Each structure stands twice: as structure tokens, then as C-alpha cells.
JSON list of C-alpha atoms in Angstrom, two decimals:
[
{"chain": "A", "resi": 73, "resn": "MET", "atom": "CA", "xyz": [0.05, -0.01, -0.02]},
{"chain": "A", "resi": 74, "resn": "SER", "atom": "CA", "xyz": [1.41, 3.44, -0.82]},
{"chain": "A", "resi": 75, "resn": "LEU", "atom": "CA", "xyz": [1.47, 6.19, 1.50]},
{"chain": "A", "resi": 76, "resn": "ALA", "atom": "CA", "xyz": [-0.54, 8.40, -0.77]},
{"chain": "A", "resi": 77, "resn": "LEU", "atom": "CA", "xyz": [-3.47, 5.83, -0.64]},
{"chain": "A", "resi": 78, "resn": "ALA", "atom": "CA", "xyz": [-3.35, 5.27, 3.11]},
{"chain": "A", "resi": 79, "resn": "PRO", "atom": "CA", "xyz": [-6.23, 6.32, 4.93]},
{"chain": "A", "resi": 80, "resn": "LEU", "atom": "CA", "xyz": [-6.34, 9.77, 6.50]},
{"chain": "A", "resi": 81, "resn": "ASP", "atom": "CA", "xyz": [-5.97, 9.31, 10.40]},
{"chain": "A", "resi": 82, "resn": "LEU", "atom": "CA", "xyz": [-8.31, 12.36, 11.91]},
{"chain": "A", "resi": 83, "resn": "SER", "atom": "CA", "xyz": [-7.74, 11.38, 15.31]},
{"chain": "A", "resi": 84, "resn": "VAL", "atom": "CA", "xyz": [-4.01, 12.32, 15.27]},
{"chain": "A", "resi": 85, "resn": "GLU", "atom": "CA", "xyz": [-5.18, 15.98, 14.88]},
{"chain": "A", "resi": 86, "resn": "LEU", "atom": "CA", "xyz": [-7.83, 15.38, 17.69]},
{"chain": "A", "resi": 87, "resn": "GLU", "atom": "CA", "xyz": [-5.28, 13.99, 19.88]},
{"chain": "A", "resi": 88, "resn": "ALA", "atom": "CA", "xyz": [-3.12, 16.77, 19.56]},
{"chain": "A", "resi": 89, "resn": "ASN", "atom": "CA", "xyz": [-5.90, 19.02, 21.28]},
{"chain": "A", "resi": 90, "resn": "LEU", "atom": "CA", "xyz": [-6.59, 16.67, 24.21]},
{"chain": "A", "resi": 91, "resn": "PRO", "atom": "CA", "xyz": [-5.49, 18.02, 27.55]},
{"chain": "A", "resi": 92, "resn": "CYS", "atom": "CA", "xyz": [-4.13, 14.71, 28.48]},
{"chain": "A", "resi": 93, "resn": "ARG", "atom": "CA", "xyz": [-1.81, 14.87, 25.42]},
{"chain": "A", "resi": 94, "resn": "LYS", "atom": "CA", "xyz": [-0.72, 18.42, 25.93]},
{"chain": "A", "resi": 95, "resn": "PHE", "atom": "CA", "xyz": [0.14, 18.46, 29.44]},
{"chain": "A", "resi": 96, "resn": "ASP", "atom": "CA", "xyz": [2.51, 16.18, 31.53]},
{"chain": "A", "resi": 97, "resn": "PRO", "atom": "CA", "xyz": [0.70, 12.69, 31.97]},
{"chain": "A", "resi": 98, "resn": "ASP", "atom": "CA", "xyz": [2.07, 12.21, 35.40]},
{"chain": "A", "resi": 99, "resn": "LEU", "atom": "CA", "xyz": [-0.48, 15.07, 36.38]},
{"chain": "A", "resi": 100, "resn": "TRP", "atom": "CA", "xyz": [-3.66, 12.85, 35.82]},
{"chain": "A", "resi": 101, "resn": "PHE", "atom": "CA", "xyz": [-1.88, 10.06, 38.27]},
{"chain": "A", "resi": 102, "resn": "SER", "atom": "CA", "xyz": [-0.44, 12.37, 40.84]},
{"chain": "A", "resi": 103, "resn": "ASP", "atom": "CA", "xyz": [-0.48, 11.70, 44.64]},
{"chain": "A", "resi": 104, "resn": "SER", "atom": "CA", "xyz": [-1.18, 15.38, 45.32]},
{"chain": "A", "resi": 105, "resn": "PRO", "atom": "CA", "xyz": [-4.69, 16.37, 45.80]},
{"chain": "A", "resi": 106, "resn": "THR", "atom": "CA", "xyz": [-4.14, 19.75, 44.37]},
{"chain": "A", "resi": 107, "resn": "GLU", "atom": "CA", "xyz": [-2.44, 18.34, 41.10]},
{"chain": "A", "resi": 108, "resn": "LEU", "atom": "CA", "xyz": [-5.59, 15.81, 40.74]},
{"chain": "A", "resi": 109, "resn": "GLU", "atom": "CA", "xyz": [-8.11, 18.79, 40.89]},
{"chain": "A", "resi": 110, "resn": "LEU", "atom": "CA", "xyz": [-6.03, 20.65, 38.19]},
{"chain": "A", "resi": 111, "resn": "ALA", "atom": "CA", "xyz": [-6.33, 17.71, 35.93]},
{"chain": "A", "resi": 112, "resn": "LYS", "atom": "CA", "xyz": [-9.96, 17.44, 36.55]},
{"chain": "A", "resi": 113, "resn": "ALA", "atom": "CA", "xyz": [-10.37, 20.92, 35.80]},
{"chain": "A", "resi": 114, "resn": "LEU", "atom": "CA", "xyz": [-8.34, 20.45, 32.54]},
{"chain": "A", "resi": 115, "resn": "CYS", "atom": "CA", "xyz": [-10.82, 17.70, 31.59]},
{"chain": "A", "resi": 116, "resn": "GLY", "atom": "CA", "xyz": [-13.58, 20.09, 31.65]},
{"chain": "A", "resi": 117, "resn": "ASP", "atom": "CA", "xyz": [-13.59, 21.09, 28.07]},
{"chain": "A", "resi": 118, "resn": "CYS", "atom": "CA", "xyz": [-12.23, 18.07, 26.58]},
{"chain": "A", "resi": 119, "resn": "PRO", "atom": "CA", "xyz": [-14.21, 16.65, 23.62]},
{"chain": "A", "resi": 120, "resn": "LEU", "atom": "CA", "xyz": [-13.83, 13.09, 24.62]},
{"chain": "A", "resi": 121, "resn": "ARG", "atom": "CA", "xyz": [-14.67, 13.60, 28.26]},
{"chain": "A", "resi": 122, "resn": "VAL", "atom": "CA", "xyz": [-17.83, 11.40, 28.41]},
{"chain": "A", "resi": 123, "resn": "GLU", "atom": "CA", "xyz": [-16.30, 8.73, 26.28]},
{"chain": "A", "resi": 124, "resn": "CYS", "atom": "CA", "xyz": [-13.06, 8.73, 28.57]},
{"chain": "A", "resi": 125, "resn": "LEU", "atom": "CA", "xyz": [-15.26, 8.48, 31.68]},
{"chain": "A", "resi": 126, "resn": "THR", "atom": "CA", "xyz": [-17.24, 5.73, 30.30]},
{"chain": "A", "resi": 127, "resn": "GLY", "atom": "CA", "xyz": [-14.53, 3.62, 29.27]},
{"chain": "A", "resi": 128, "resn": "ALA", "atom": "CA", "xyz": [-12.69, 4.13, 32.87]},
{"chain": "A", "resi": 129, "resn": "VAL", "atom": "CA", "xyz": [-16.02, 3.08, 34.31]},
{"chain": "A", "resi": 130, "resn": "GLU", "atom": "CA", "xyz": [-16.28, -0.23, 32.12]},
{"chain": "A", "resi": 131, "resn": "ARG", "atom": "CA", "xyz": [-12.56, -1.05, 33.01]},
{"chain": "A", "resi": 132, "resn": "ALA", "atom": "CA", "xyz": [-12.88, 0.06, 36.72]},
{"chain": "A", "resi": 133, "resn": "GLU", "atom": "CA", "xyz": [-9.64, 2.02, 36.49]},
{"chain": "A", "resi": 134, "resn": "PRO", "atom": "CA", "xyz": [-7.78, 1.51, 39.58]},
{"chain": "A", "resi": 135, "resn": "TRP", "atom": "CA", "xyz": [-6.49, 5.09, 39.71]},
{"chain": "A", "resi": 136, "resn": "GLY", "atom": "CA", "xyz": [-5.94, 8.39, 38.28]},
{"chain": "A", "resi": 137, "resn": "VAL", "atom": "CA", "xyz": [-8.33, 11.18, 36.80]},
{"chain": "A", "resi": 138, "resn": "TRP", "atom": "CA", "xyz": [-10.39, 9.94, 33.81]},
{"chain": "A", "resi": 139, "resn": "GLY", "atom": "CA", "xyz": [-13.14, 11.97, 32.16]},
{"chain": "A", "resi": 140, "resn": "GLY", "atom": "CA", "xyz": [-12.84, 14.65, 34.91]},
{"chain": "A", "resi": 141, "resn": "GLU", "atom": "CA", "xyz": [-13.43, 12.40, 37.78]},
{"chain": "A", "resi": 142, "resn": "ILE", "atom": "CA", "xyz": [-10.93, 10.84, 40.18]},
{"chain": "A", "resi": 143, "resn": "PHE", "atom": "CA", "xyz": [-10.65, 7.04, 40.44]},
{"chain": "A", "resi": 144, "resn": "GLU", "atom": "CA", "xyz": [-9.12, 5.24, 43.33]},
{"chain": "A", "resi": 145, "resn": "ARG", "atom": "CA", "xyz": [-9.15, 1.68, 43.73]},
{"chain": "A", "resi": 146, "resn": "GLY", "atom": "CA", "xyz": [-11.69, 1.36, 40.77]},
{"chain": "A", "resi": 147, "resn": "ALA", "atom": "CA", "xyz": [-14.08, 3.62, 42.33]},
{"chain": "A", "resi": 148, "resn": "VAL", "atom": "CA", "xyz": [-14.98, 7.15, 41.73]},
{"chain": "A", "resi": 149, "resn": "VAL", "atom": "CA", "xyz": [-13.98, 9.35, 44.55]},
{"chain": "A", "resi": 150, "resn": "PRO", "atom": "CA", "xyz": [-15.24, 13.25, 44.87]},
{"chain": "A", "resi": 151, "resn": "ARG", "atom": "CA", "xyz": [-11.70, 14.42, 45.81]},
{"chain": "A", "resi": 152, "resn": "LYS", "atom": "CA", "xyz": [-8.42, 12.72, 47.03]},
{"chain": "A", "resi": 153, "resn": "ARG", "atom": "CA", "xyz": [-7.73, 13.18, 50.53]},
{"chain": "A", "resi": 154, "resn": "PRO", "atom": "CA", "xyz": [-4.26, 13.81, 51.69]},
{"chain": "A", "resi": 155, "resn": "ARG", "atom": "CA", "xyz": [-2.72, 11.31, 54.22]},
{"chain": "A", "resi": 156, "resn": "GLY", "atom": "CA", "xyz": [-3.86, 11.22, 57.94]},
{"chain": "A", "resi": 157, "resn": "ARG", "atom": "CA", "xyz": [-7.02, 11.62, 59.73]},
{"chain": "A", "resi": 158, "resn": "PRO", "atom": "CA", "xyz": [-9.60, 13.68, 57.91]},
{"chain": "A", "resi": 159, "resn": "ARG", "atom": "CA", "xyz": [-10.93, 16.92, 59.67]},
{"chain": "A", "resi": 160, "resn": "LYS", "atom": "CA", "xyz": [-14.64, 16.94, 60.59]},
{"chain": "A", "resi": 161, "resn": "GLU", "atom": "CA", "xyz": [-15.31, 19.63, 57.82]},
{"chain": "A", "resi": 162, "resn": "ASP", "atom": "CA", "xyz": [-13.50, 17.72, 55.31]},
{"chain": "A", "resi": 163, "resn": "VAL", "atom": "CA", "xyz": [-15.84, 14.67, 56.11]},
{"chain": "A", "resi": 164, "resn": "ALA", "atom": "CA", "xyz": [-18.91, 16.71, 55.67]},
{"chain": "A", "resi": 165, "resn": "ARG", "atom": "CA", "xyz": [-17.55, 18.50, 52.48]},
{"chain": "A", "resi": 166, "resn": "ASP", "atom": "CA", "xyz": [-16.68, 14.82, 51.09]},
{"chain": "A", "resi": 167, "resn": "ALA", "atom": "CA", "xyz": [-20.35, 13.84, 51.86]},
{"chain": "A", "resi": 168, "resn": "ALA", "atom": "CA", "xyz": [-21.62, 16.91, 49.63]},
{"chain": "A", "resi": 169, "resn": "LEU", "atom": "CA", "xyz": [-19.21, 16.05, 46.88]},
{"chain": "A", "resi": 170, "resn": "ARG", "atom": "CA", "xyz": [-20.27, 12.60, 46.72]},
{"chain": "A", "resi": 171, "resn": "VAL", "atom": "CA", "xyz": [-23.56, 13.66, 45.84]},
{"chain": "A", "resi": 172, "resn": "GLU", "atom": "CA", "xyz": [-22.35, 16.16, 43.28]},
{"chain": "A", "resi": 173, "resn": "VAL", "atom": "CA", "xyz": [-20.42, 13.20, 41.65]},
{"chain": "A", "resi": 174, "resn": "GLU", "atom": "CA", "xyz": [-23.36, 10.88, 41.51]},
{"chain": "A", "resi": 175, "resn": "ALA", "atom": "CA", "xyz": [-25.32, 13.75, 39.98]},
{"chain": "A", "resi": 176, "resn": "ARG", "atom": "CA", "xyz": [-22.60, 14.32, 37.17]},
{"chain": "A", "resi": 177, "resn": "MET", "atom": "CA", "xyz": [-22.51, 10.49, 36.48]},
{"chain": "A", "resi": 178, "resn": "ALA", "atom": "CA", "xyz": [-26.42, 10.28, 36.12]},
{"chain": "A", "resi": 179, "resn": "ALA", "atom": "CA", "xyz": [-26.30, 13.30, 33.83]},
{"chain": "A", "resi": 180, "resn": "ASN", "atom": "CA", "xyz": [-23.67, 11.47, 31.85]},
{"chain": "A", "resi": 181, "resn": "GLY", "atom": "CA", "xyz": [-26.01, 8.52, 31.55]},
{"chain": "A", "resi": 182, "resn": "LEU", "atom": "CA", "xyz": [-23.29, 6.42, 33.57]},
{"chain": "A", "resi": 183, "resn": "ALA", "atom": "CA", "xyz": [-25.28, 5.46, 36.54]},
{"chain": "A", "resi": 184, "resn": "GLU", "atom": "CA", "xyz": [-28.77, 5.03, 37.50]},
{"chain": "A", "resi": 185, "resn": "SER", "atom": "CA", "xyz": [-28.12, 3.91, 40.83]},
{"chain": "A", "resi": 186, "resn": "ARG", "atom": "CA", "xyz": [-25.18, 3.43, 43.31]},
{"chain": "A", "resi": 187, "resn": "ASP", "atom": "CA", "xyz": [-24.93, -0.34, 42.11]},
{"chain": "A", "resi": 188, "resn": "ALA", "atom": "CA", "xyz": [-24.11, 0.75, 38.61]},
{"chain": "A", "resi": 189, "resn": "VAL", "atom": "CA", "xyz": [-20.82, 2.62, 39.70]},
{"chain": "A", "resi": 190, "resn": "ARG", "atom": "CA", "xyz": [-19.46, 2.07, 42.81]},
{"chain": "A", "resi": 191, "resn": "LEU", "atom": "CA", "xyz": [-18.42, 5.03, 44.72]},
{"chain": "A", "resi": 192, "resn": "ALA", "atom": "CA", "xyz": [-15.89, 5.34, 47.18]},
{"chain": "A", "resi": 193, "resn": "ALA", "atom": "CA", "xyz": [-17.10, 6.36, 50.93]}
]
């Protein structure tokens, strides 16, 4: 097959505009809660966000930011907590964030109930 007859790969151009391709990949797998929040924010305008999140849910990704959500041990978590015992206000905020994550997952058609996608407590 000659190069002139090879099919045009449009995904190469699309991939160049994806945040996970533009920035350091380690950002999406950081241990730092602040860096993971930055990665989530960068995913916000990604044209493949929903597909990325769907794939990660199906694969039960063990960790990292996928489709604008943080995965830890195969479950979606609202935010990554730093090491040590959480403060009382952090526990309350995590409960509120868990509800927000469930709403976003449902809005993307990924979870009709808690059984469909396991959310970490």
C-alpha cells in the first residue's frame, strides 16, 4: 500500500488538542490532591470527556483522573484526601461532593443507581 493511498487518520489531529496529550501525563496520576483537581479542571472542556469516563467506569480503572473524575481503587471519589485522619469539615464536604459526583455521573448516563458505579465512601 502506498503512503498516498493510506487512509487519513483524523484522530491524530484530535489527540493533539486533548489536555491529557498536551500536559504532563503524570498530572493525571498524581498523589497530590491539588494536582488531581487541576487535572479534573483540564478535563472540563475535553471533547472526549464522556467517552473517557465511560471507558474508565467499564474498566474499573484503579486510579487516576479519567473523564474529569478521580478514580481510586476502581471507584469514583469526589476528591483525593491527603494522608492522615480527615478533619470533621472535610468529612462533611466529602459527603456533599459524593452527591455531586453521583449527579454528574447520572447526567452523563453512566449511573442510574449506586450499584451501577461504585463510589468510594
